[in-house]
Amino acid sequence: MTINQFVPDLSLLLGSRIGEIRKRICNAAQRFGRDASEVHLMAVTKTVPADTVNIAIEQGVDLLGENRVQEFLSKYSVYRTTAENIHFIGHLQTNKVKKIVDKVSMIESVDSISLAKEINDEAGKRNRIMPILLEINIGEEKTKFGFFPSQMKSALEELSKLPNIQVSGLMTIPPKRDGKLYFRKMQRLYIDISNQNMDNINMSYLSMGMSEDFESAVECGANIIRIGTAIFGKR
Ligand SMILES: *Cc1c(COP(=O)(O)O)cnc(C)c1O
């Protein structure tokens, strides 16, 4: 098999998977009285070669989600898209912020005040404001990063003072079991914070739902869903 035969097949395959996911988003949105066009479909690219990611871009995903700094940097220049359409979604060490801050339009995985401060500093040096989401450890699991719901109030108070970040919403990876229950908790937290109308805190994005559970996430108000396996196959 030559490369030339391979590429069209992959286009068809990814195109049909993405189409299928869009259909399921539409159906879930309709069932729960939502507008499907407000749900952004993100392709999560970890372990996937840049050329394959480019096919997913061609086939109409809205965003790319990047987990790993080194891998991202090695693929970035090959991607046929711009920083505007890329979000960082993995655990980020403070010393790596400067490497990616010019290459993404949002950092979804802000899991500590010190990381937020570093993003604020690096964005400030470049005279820009970086939109961020707060990662919430909604199941309060030891193995996961993120703020506990009980830490939110004081975290938001601190973050609202940082001029070069814009808190734009929440992100989570729920426990494997009872995912829907945790999506509901996230939805409540998101609405609660939204209703508090704090300075410099917007609740515009609720990022949750992956290959196995995106329909329940849509049901619970998610407007960014992050899909790896269902687009690219098993890692
Ligand atoms: C890998 C990953 C996903 C996608 O997971 P799939 O189950 O492959 O769809 C979503 N969000 C984050 C943060 C991830 O690391």
PDB file of N, CA, C and O in Angstrom, residues 152-217:
ATOM      1  N   MET A 152     -13.032  26.482  45.394  1.00  0.00           N
ATOM      2  CA  MET A 152     -13.329  27.379  44.278  1.00  0.00           C
ATOM      3  C   MET A 152     -13.469  28.839  44.672  1.00  0.00           C
ATOM      4  O   MET A 152     -12.971  29.727  43.994  1.00  0.00           O
ATOM      5  N   LYS A 153     -14.181  29.053  45.771  1.00  0.00           N
ATOM      6  CA  LYS A 153     -14.510  30.431  46.119  1.00  0.00           C
ATOM      7  C   LYS A 153     -13.234  31.252  46.333  1.00  0.00           C
ATOM      8  O   LYS A 153     -13.053  32.307  45.731  1.00  0.00           O
ATOM      9  N   SER A 154     -12.324  30.734  47.152  1.00  0.00           N
ATOM     10  CA  SER A 154     -11.108  31.500  47.421  1.00  0.00           C
ATOM     11  C   SER A 154     -10.208  31.535  46.192  1.00  0.00           C
ATOM     12  O   SER A 154      -9.541  32.548  45.929  1.00  0.00           O
ATOM     13  N   ALA A 155     -10.206  30.466  45.404  1.00  0.00           N
ATOM     14  CA  ALA A 155      -9.408  30.477  44.173  1.00  0.00           C
ATOM     15  C   ALA A 155      -9.899  31.574  43.230  1.00  0.00           C
ATOM     16  O   ALA A 155      -9.100  32.362  42.703  1.00  0.00           O
ATOM     17  N   LEU A 156     -11.194  31.654  43.044  1.00  0.00           N
ATOM     18  CA  LEU A 156     -11.741  32.659  42.111  1.00  0.00           C
ATOM     19  C   LEU A 156     -11.437  34.075  42.584  1.00  0.00           C
ATOM     20  O   LEU A 156     -11.141  34.960  41.780  1.00  0.00           O
ATOM     21  N   GLU A 157     -11.490  34.258  43.896  1.00  0.00           N
ATOM     22  CA  GLU A 157     -11.174  35.591  44.421  1.00  0.00           C
ATOM     23  C   GLU A 157      -9.754  35.991  44.068  1.00  0.00           C
ATOM     24  O   GLU A 157      -9.490  37.124  43.655  1.00  0.00           O
ATOM     25  N   GLU A 158      -8.823  35.036  44.206  1.00  0.00           N
ATOM     26  CA  GLU A 158      -7.432  35.347  43.854  1.00  0.00           C
ATOM     27  C   GLU A 158      -7.253  35.559  42.359  1.00  0.00           C
ATOM     28  O   GLU A 158      -6.562  36.477  41.916  1.00  0.00           O
ATOM     29  N   LEU A 159      -7.873  34.696  41.585  1.00  0.00           N
ATOM     30  CA  LEU A 159      -7.664  34.745  40.137  1.00  0.00           C
ATOM     31  C   LEU A 159      -8.280  35.994  39.515  1.00  0.00           C
ATOM     32  O   LEU A 159      -7.781  36.508  38.515  1.00  0.00           O
ATOM     33  N   SER A 160      -9.337  36.471  40.116  1.00  0.00           N
ATOM     34  CA  SER A 160     -10.019  37.638  39.548  1.00  0.00           C
ATOM     35  C   SER A 160      -9.121  38.877  39.596  1.00  0.00           C
ATOM     36  O   SER A 160      -9.348  39.842  38.897  1.00  0.00           O
ATOM     37  N   LYS A 161      -8.078  38.828  40.426  1.00  0.00           N
ATOM     38  CA  LYS A 161      -7.170  39.980  40.547  1.00  0.00           C
ATOM     39  C   LYS A 161      -6.058  39.970  39.508  1.00  0.00           C
ATOM     40  O   LYS A 161      -5.295  40.931  39.393  1.00  0.00           O
ATOM     41  N   LEU A 162      -5.896  38.875  38.781  1.00  0.00           N
ATOM     42  CA  LEU A 162      -4.776  38.782  37.837  1.00  0.00           C
ATOM     43  C   LEU A 162      -5.203  39.367  36.481  1.00  0.00           C
ATOM     44  O   LEU A 162      -6.105  38.837  35.836  1.00  0.00           O
ATOM     45  N   PRO A 163      -4.555  40.447  36.040  1.00  0.00           N
ATOM     46  CA  PRO A 163      -5.056  41.193  34.884  1.00  0.00           C
ATOM     47  C   PRO A 163      -4.815  40.523  33.528  1.00  0.00           C
ATOM     48  O   PRO A 163      -5.480  40.867  32.562  1.00  0.00           O
ATOM     49  N   ASN A 164      -3.854  39.600  33.429  1.00  0.00           N
ATOM     50  CA  ASN A 164      -3.536  39.029  32.122  1.00  0.00           C
ATOM     51  C   ASN A 164      -4.044  37.613  31.908  1.00  0.00           C
ATOM     52  O   ASN A 164      -3.611  36.907  30.990  1.00  0.00           O
ATOM     53  N   ILE A 165      -4.948  37.176  32.781  1.00  0.00           N
ATOM     54  CA  ILE A 165      -5.717  35.963  32.486  1.00  0.00           C
ATOM     55  C   ILE A 165      -7.195  36.328  32.549  1.00  0.00           C
ATOM     56  O   ILE A 165      -7.584  37.294  33.214  1.00  0.00           O
ATOM     57  N   GLN A 166      -7.977  35.560  31.824  1.00  0.00           N
ATOM     58  CA  GLN A 166      -9.420  35.729  31.873  1.00  0.00           C
ATOM     59  C   GLN A 166     -10.031  34.366  32.192  1.00  0.00           C
ATOM     60  O   GLN A 166      -9.969  33.452  31.359  1.00  0.00           O
ATOM     61  N   VAL A 167     -10.559  34.202  33.387  1.00  0.00           N
ATOM     62  CA  VAL A 167     -11.221  32.939  33.721  1.00  0.00           C
ATOM     63  C   VAL A 167     -12.507  32.850  32.896  1.00  0.00           C
ATOM     64  O   VAL A 167     -13.377  33.712  32.992  1.00  0.00           O
ATOM     65  N   SER A 168     -12.588  31.820  32.037  1.00  0.00           N
ATOM     66  CA  SER A 168     -13.686  31.734  31.063  1.00  0.00           C
ATOM     67  C   SER A 168     -14.572  30.513  31.242  1.00  0.00           C
ATOM     68  O   SER A 168     -15.435  30.249  30.403  1.00  0.00           O
ATOM     69  N   GLY A 169     -14.305  29.743  32.309  1.00  0.00           N
ATOM     70  CA  GLY A 169     -15.168  28.584  32.523  1.00  0.00           C
ATOM     71  C   GLY A 169     -14.467  27.471  33.279  1.00  0.00           C
ATOM     72  O   GLY A 169     -13.435  27.699  33.928  1.00  0.00           O
ATOM     73  N   LEU A 170     -15.042  26.273  33.176  1.00  0.00           N
ATOM     74  CA  LEU A 170     -14.577  25.116  33.940  1.00  0.00           C
ATOM     75  C   LEU A 170     -14.353  23.916  33.026  1.00  0.00           C
ATOM     76  O   LEU A 170     -15.007  23.766  32.000  1.00  0.00           O
ATOM     77  N   MET A 171     -13.423  23.078  33.472  1.00  0.00           N
ATOM     78  CA  MET A 171     -13.133  21.841  32.749  1.00  0.00           C
ATOM     79  C   MET A 171     -13.059  20.703  33.763  1.00  0.00           C
ATOM     80  O   MET A 171     -12.680  20.931  34.919  1.00  0.00           O
ATOM     81  N   THR A 172     -13.434  19.500  33.362  1.00  0.00           N
ATOM     82  CA  THR A 172     -13.269  18.369  34.277  1.00  0.00           C
ATOM     83  C   THR A 172     -13.101  17.056  33.528  1.00  0.00           C
ATOM     84  O   THR A 172     -13.498  16.929  32.363  1.00  0.00           O
ATOM     85  N   ILE A 173     -12.473  16.114  34.227  1.00  0.00           N
ATOM     86  CA  ILE A 173     -12.498  14.700  33.839  1.00  0.00           C
ATOM     87  C   ILE A 173     -13.163  13.990  35.021  1.00  0.00           C
ATOM     88  O   ILE A 173     -12.560  13.897  36.091  1.00  0.00           O
ATOM     89  N   PRO A 174     -14.388  13.532  34.884  1.00  0.00           N
ATOM     90  CA  PRO A 174     -15.091  12.961  36.037  1.00  0.00           C
ATOM     91  C   PRO A 174     -14.610  11.541  36.353  1.00  0.00           C
ATOM     92  O   PRO A 174     -13.933  10.929  35.517  1.00  0.00           O
ATOM     93  N   PRO A 175     -14.938  11.031  37.536  1.00  0.00           N
ATOM     94  CA  PRO A 175     -14.658   9.624  37.825  1.00  0.00           C
ATOM     95  C   PRO A 175     -15.317   8.728  36.776  1.00  0.00           C
ATOM     96  O   PRO A 175     -16.352   9.101  36.209  1.00  0.00           O
ATOM     97  N   LYS A 176     -14.711   7.590  36.515  1.00  0.00           N
ATOM     98  CA  LYS A 176     -15.240   6.667  35.500  1.00  0.00           C
ATOM     99  C   LYS A 176     -16.653   6.216  35.827  1.00  0.00           C
ATOM    100  O   LYS A 176     -17.503   6.125  34.953  1.00  0.00           O
ATOM    101  N   ARG A 177     -16.878   5.918  37.098  1.00  0.00           N
ATOM    102  CA  ARG A 177     -18.224   5.469  37.497  1.00  0.00           C
ATOM    103  C   ARG A 177     -19.102   6.673  37.815  1.00  0.00           C
ATOM    104  O   ARG A 177     -18.630   7.668  38.348  1.00  0.00           O
ATOM    105  N   ASP A 178     -20.357   6.554  37.496  1.00  0.00           N
ATOM    106  CA  ASP A 178     -21.337   7.618  37.799  1.00  0.00           C
ATOM    107  C   ASP A 178     -20.970   8.955  37.173  1.00  0.00           C
ATOM    108  O   ASP A 178     -21.201  10.007  37.765  1.00  0.00           O
ATOM    109  N   GLY A 179     -20.397   8.905  35.976  1.00  0.00           N
ATOM    110  CA  GLY A 179     -19.971  10.137  35.304  1.00  0.00           C
ATOM    111  C   GLY A 179     -21.067  11.184  35.238  1.00  0.00           C
ATOM    112  O   GLY A 179     -20.826  12.364  35.479  1.00  0.00           O
ATOM    113  N   LYS A 180     -22.276  10.723  34.951  1.00  0.00           N
ATOM    114  CA  LYS A 180     -23.389  11.660  34.768  1.00  0.00           C
ATOM    115  C   LYS A 180     -23.696  12.457  36.032  1.00  0.00           C
ATOM    116  O   LYS A 180     -23.963  13.660  35.982  1.00  0.00           O
ATOM    117  N   LEU A 181     -23.612  11.762  37.176  1.00  0.00           N
ATOM    118  CA  LEU A 181     -23.810  12.440  38.461  1.00  0.00           C
ATOM    119  C   LEU A 181     -22.824  13.599  38.632  1.00  0.00           C
ATOM    120  O   LEU A 181     -23.182  14.689  39.088  1.00  0.00           O
ATOM    121  N   TYR A 182     -21.572  13.362  38.199  1.00  0.00           N
ATOM    122  CA  TYR A 182     -20.544  14.396  38.342  1.00  0.00           C
ATOM    123  C   TYR A 182     -20.713  15.491  37.292  1.00  0.00           C
ATOM    124  O   TYR A 182     -20.420  16.650  37.569  1.00  0.00           O
ATOM    125  N   PHE A 183     -21.205  15.130  36.122  1.00  0.00           N
ATOM    126  CA  PHE A 183     -21.514  16.172  35.127  1.00  0.00           C
ATOM    127  C   PHE A 183     -22.590  17.107  35.685  1.00  0.00           C
ATOM    128  O   PHE A 183     -22.531  18.319  35.495  1.00  0.00           O
ATOM    129  N   ARG A 184     -23.571  16.534  36.375  1.00  0.00           N
ATOM    130  CA  ARG A 184     -24.617  17.361  36.990  1.00  0.00           C
ATOM    131  C   ARG A 184     -24.039  18.294  38.052  1.00  0.00           C
ATOM    132  O   ARG A 184     -24.402  19.462  38.136  1.00  0.00           O
ATOM    133  N   LYS A 185     -23.119  17.741  38.862  1.00  0.00           N
ATOM    134  CA  LYS A 185     -22.467  18.586  39.885  1.00  0.00           C
ATOM    135  C   LYS A 185     -21.720  19.731  39.231  1.00  0.00           C
ATOM    136  O   LYS A 185     -21.734  20.861  39.722  1.00  0.00           O
ATOM    137  N   MET A 186     -21.041  19.424  38.135  1.00  0.00           N
ATOM    138  CA  MET A 186     -20.295  20.465  37.413  1.00  0.00           C
ATOM    139  C   MET A 186     -21.240  21.529  36.886  1.00  0.00           C
ATOM    140  O   MET A 186     -20.949  22.724  36.961  1.00  0.00           O
ATOM    141  N   GLN A 187     -22.350  21.074  36.344  1.00  0.00           N
ATOM    142  CA  GLN A 187     -23.323  22.023  35.792  1.00  0.00           C
ATOM    143  C   GLN A 187     -23.814  22.973  36.888  1.00  0.00           C
ATOM    144  O   GLN A 187     -23.914  24.183  36.684  1.00  0.00           O
ATOM    145  N   ARG A 188     -24.073  22.429  38.071  1.00  0.00           N
ATOM    146  CA  ARG A 188     -24.548  23.264  39.185  1.00  0.00           C
ATOM    147  C   ARG A 188     -23.485  24.274  39.618  1.00  0.00           C
ATOM    148  O   ARG A 188     -23.766  25.446  39.848  1.00  0.00           O
ATOM    149  N   LEU A 189     -22.236  23.778  39.716  1.00  0.00           N
ATOM    150  CA  LEU A 189     -21.127  24.654  40.097  1.00  0.00           C
ATOM    151  C   LEU A 189     -20.970  25.795  39.083  1.00  0.00           C
ATOM    152  O   LEU A 189     -20.800  26.968  39.456  1.00  0.00           O
ATOM    153  N   TYR A 190     -21.038  25.440  37.821  1.00  0.00           N
ATOM    154  CA  TYR A 190     -20.888  26.409  36.717  1.00  0.00           C
ATOM    155  C   TYR A 190     -21.983  27.479  36.800  1.00  0.00           C
ATOM    156  O   TYR A 190     -21.705  28.683  36.681  1.00  0.00           O
ATOM    157  N   ILE A 191     -23.190  27.053  37.036  1.00  0.00           N
ATOM    158  CA  ILE A 191     -24.309  28.005  37.124  1.00  0.00           C
ATOM    159  C   ILE A 191     -24.184  28.875  38.376  1.00  0.00           C
ATOM    160  O   ILE A 191     -24.379  30.091  38.328  1.00  0.00           O
ATOM    161  N   ASP A 192     -23.822  28.244  39.485  1.00  0.00           N
ATOM    162  CA  ASP A 192     -23.624  28.999  40.742  1.00  0.00           C
ATOM    163  C   ASP A 192     -22.606  30.112  40.569  1.00  0.00           C
ATOM    164  O   ASP A 192     -22.846  31.249  40.961  1.00  0.00           O
ATOM    165  N   ILE A 193     -21.454  29.759  39.997  1.00  0.00           N
ATOM    166  CA  ILE A 193     -20.389  30.753  39.832  1.00  0.00           C
ATOM    167  C   ILE A 193     -20.847  31.849  38.882  1.00  0.00           C
ATOM    168  O   ILE A 193     -20.631  33.035  39.113  1.00  0.00           O
ATOM    169  N   SER A 194     -21.503  31.417  37.809  1.00  0.00           N
ATOM    170  CA  SER A 194     -22.018  32.362  36.831  1.00  0.00           C
ATOM    171  C   SER A 194     -22.948  33.389  37.494  1.00  0.00           C
ATOM    172  O   SER A 194     -22.863  34.587  37.225  1.00  0.00           O
ATOM    173  N   ASN A 195     -23.786  32.904  38.392  1.00  0.00           N
ATOM    174  CA  ASN A 195     -24.751  33.782  39.061  1.00  0.00           C
ATOM    175  C   ASN A 195     -24.108  34.761  40.041  1.00  0.00           C
ATOM    176  O   ASN A 195     -24.735  35.729  40.452  1.00  0.00           O
ATOM    177  N   GLN A 196     -22.861  34.473  40.430  1.00  0.00           N
ATOM    178  CA  GLN A 196     -22.194  35.378  41.374  1.00  0.00           C
ATOM    179  C   GLN A 196     -21.654  36.648  40.719  1.00  0.00           C
ATOM    180  O   GLN A 196     -21.265  37.582  41.418  1.00  0.00           O
ATOM    181  N   ASN A 197     -21.619  36.657  39.368  1.00  0.00           N
ATOM    182  CA  ASN A 197     -21.173  37.858  38.634  1.00  0.00           C
ATOM    183  C   ASN A 197     -19.901  38.486  39.205  1.00  0.00           C
ATOM    184  O   ASN A 197     -19.863  39.675  39.497  1.00  0.00           O
ATOM    185  N   MET A 198     -18.864  37.677  39.383  1.00  0.00           N
ATOM    186  CA  MET A 198     -17.614  38.216  39.924  1.00  0.00           C
ATOM    187  C   MET A 198     -16.839  38.956  38.832  1.00  0.00           C
ATOM    188  O   MET A 198     -16.889  38.572  37.661  1.00  0.00           O
ATOM    189  N   ASP A 199     -16.107  39.990  39.242  1.00  0.00           N
ATOM    190  CA  ASP A 199     -15.265  40.738  38.303  1.00  0.00           C
ATOM    191  C   ASP A 199     -14.248  39.812  37.643  1.00  0.00           C
ATOM    192  O   ASP A 199     -13.590  39.027  38.331  1.00  0.00           O
ATOM    193  N   ASN A 200     -14.080  39.945  36.344  1.00  0.00           N
ATOM    194  CA  ASN A 200     -13.036  39.207  35.618  1.00  0.00           C
ATOM    195  C   ASN A 200     -13.253  37.688  35.592  1.00  0.00           C
ATOM    196  O   ASN A 200     -12.350  36.926  35.268  1.00  0.00           O
ATOM    197  N   ILE A 201     -14.429  37.228  35.983  1.00  0.00           N
ATOM    198  CA  ILE A 201     -14.742  35.792  35.948  1.00  0.00           C
ATOM    199  C   ILE A 201     -15.960  35.597  35.046  1.00  0.00           C
ATOM    200  O   ILE A 201     -17.049  36.068  35.373  1.00  0.00           O
ATOM    201  N   ASN A 202     -15.753  34.942  33.896  1.00  0.00           N
ATOM    202  CA  ASN A 202     -16.878  34.612  33.006  1.00  0.00           C
ATOM    203  C   ASN A 202     -17.100  33.116  33.006  1.00  0.00           C
ATOM    204  O   ASN A 202     -16.132  32.368  32.967  1.00  0.00           O
ATOM    205  N   MET A 203     -18.320  32.707  32.977  1.00  0.00           N
ATOM    206  CA  MET A 203     -18.579  31.290  32.747  1.00  0.00           C
ATOM    207  C   MET A 203     -19.136  31.161  31.320  1.00  0.00           C
ATOM    208  O   MET A 203     -20.334  31.198  31.096  1.00  0.00           O
ATOM    209  N   SER A 204     -18.219  31.048  30.354  1.00  0.00           N
ATOM    210  CA  SER A 204     -18.620  30.913  28.948  1.00  0.00           C
ATOM    211  C   SER A 204     -18.458  29.486  28.444  1.00  0.00           C
ATOM    212  O   SER A 204     -19.145  29.070  27.521  1.00  0.00           O
ATOM    213  N   TYR A 205     -17.504  28.761  29.043  1.00  0.00           N
ATOM    214  CA  TYR A 205     -17.205  27.415  28.557  1.00  0.00           C
ATOM    215  C   TYR A 205     -17.250  26.381  29.670  1.00  0.00           C
ATOM    216  O   TYR A 205     -16.663  26.567  30.738  1.00  0.00           O
ATOM    217  N   LEU A 206     -17.941  25.293  29.371  1.00  0.00           N
ATOM    218  CA  LEU A 206     -17.958  24.135  30.257  1.00  0.00           C
ATOM    219  C   LEU A 206     -17.422  22.971  29.425  1.00  0.00           C
ATOM    220  O   LEU A 206     -18.093  22.484  28.508  1.00  0.00           O
ATOM    221  N   SER A 207     -16.172  22.581  29.720  1.00  0.00           N
ATOM    222  CA  SER A 207     -15.483  21.585  28.911  1.00  0.00           C
ATOM    223  C   SER A 207     -15.540  20.240  29.614  1.00  0.00           C
ATOM    224  O   SER A 207     -14.873  20.026  30.625  1.00  0.00           O
ATOM    225  N   MET A 208     -16.384  19.352  29.114  1.00  0.00           N
ATOM    226  CA  MET A 208     -16.461  18.002  29.698  1.00  0.00           C
ATOM    227  C   MET A 208     -17.123  17.066  28.704  1.00  0.00           C
ATOM    228  O   MET A 208     -17.879  17.486  27.833  1.00  0.00           O
ATOM    229  N   GLY A 209     -16.810  15.757  28.857  1.00  0.00           N
ATOM    230  CA  GLY A 209     -17.312  14.751  27.938  1.00  0.00           C
ATOM    231  C   GLY A 209     -16.205  14.300  27.009  1.00  0.00           C
ATOM    232  O   GLY A 209     -15.518  15.118  26.398  1.00  0.00           O
ATOM    233  N   MET A 210     -15.985  12.974  26.983  1.00  0.00           N
ATOM    234  CA  MET A 210     -14.961  12.381  26.129  1.00  0.00           C
ATOM    235  C   MET A 210     -15.647  11.288  25.285  1.00  0.00           C
ATOM    236  O   MET A 210     -16.874  11.247  25.215  1.00  0.00           O
ATOM    237  N   SER A 211     -14.863  10.435  24.645  1.00  0.00           N
ATOM    238  CA  SER A 211     -15.454   9.478  23.696  1.00  0.00           C
ATOM    239  C   SER A 211     -16.591   8.656  24.295  1.00  0.00           C
ATOM    240  O   SER A 211     -17.580   8.385  23.631  1.00  0.00           O
ATOM    241  N   GLU A 212     -16.441   8.259  25.556  1.00  0.00           N
ATOM    242  CA  GLU A 212     -17.391   7.315  26.152  1.00  0.00           C
ATOM    243  C   GLU A 212     -18.639   7.983  26.716  1.00  0.00           C
ATOM    244  O   GLU A 212     -19.610   7.296  27.022  1.00  0.00           O
ATOM    245  N   ASP A 213     -18.575   9.297  26.926  1.00  0.00           N
ATOM    246  CA  ASP A 213     -19.661   9.879  27.723  1.00  0.00           C
ATOM    247  C   ASP A 213     -20.103  11.266  27.243  1.00  0.00           C
ATOM    248  O   ASP A 213     -20.713  12.013  27.982  1.00  0.00           O
ATOM    249  N   PHE A 214     -19.799  11.596  25.982  1.00  0.00           N
ATOM    250  CA  PHE A 214     -20.052  13.001  25.580  1.00  0.00           C
ATOM    251  C   PHE A 214     -21.533  13.344  25.496  1.00  0.00           C
ATOM    252  O   PHE A 214     -21.909  14.496  25.677  1.00  0.00           O
ATOM    253  N   GLU A 215     -22.372  12.336  25.255  1.00  0.00           N
ATOM    254  CA  GLU A 215     -23.798  12.667  25.168  1.00  0.00           C
ATOM    255  C   GLU A 215     -24.363  13.103  26.529  1.00  0.00           C
ATOM    256  O   GLU A 215     -25.127  14.070  26.602  1.00  0.00           O
ATOM    257  N   SER A 216     -23.966  12.406  27.602  1.00  0.00           N
ATOM    258  CA  SER A 216     -24.428  12.866  28.935  1.00  0.00           C
ATOM    259  C   SER A 216     -23.860  14.234  29.250  1.00  0.00           C
ATOM    260  O   SER A 216     -24.486  15.026  29.942  1.00  0.00           O
ATOM    261  N   ALA A 217     -22.631  14.499  28.788  1.00  0.00           N
ATOM    262  CA  ALA A 217     -22.036  15.815  29.044  1.00  0.00           C
ATOM    263  C   ALA A 217     -22.849  16.900  28.330  1.00  0.00           C
ATOM    264  O   ALA A 217     -23.118  17.955  28.906  1.00  0.00           O
TER     265      ALA A 217
END
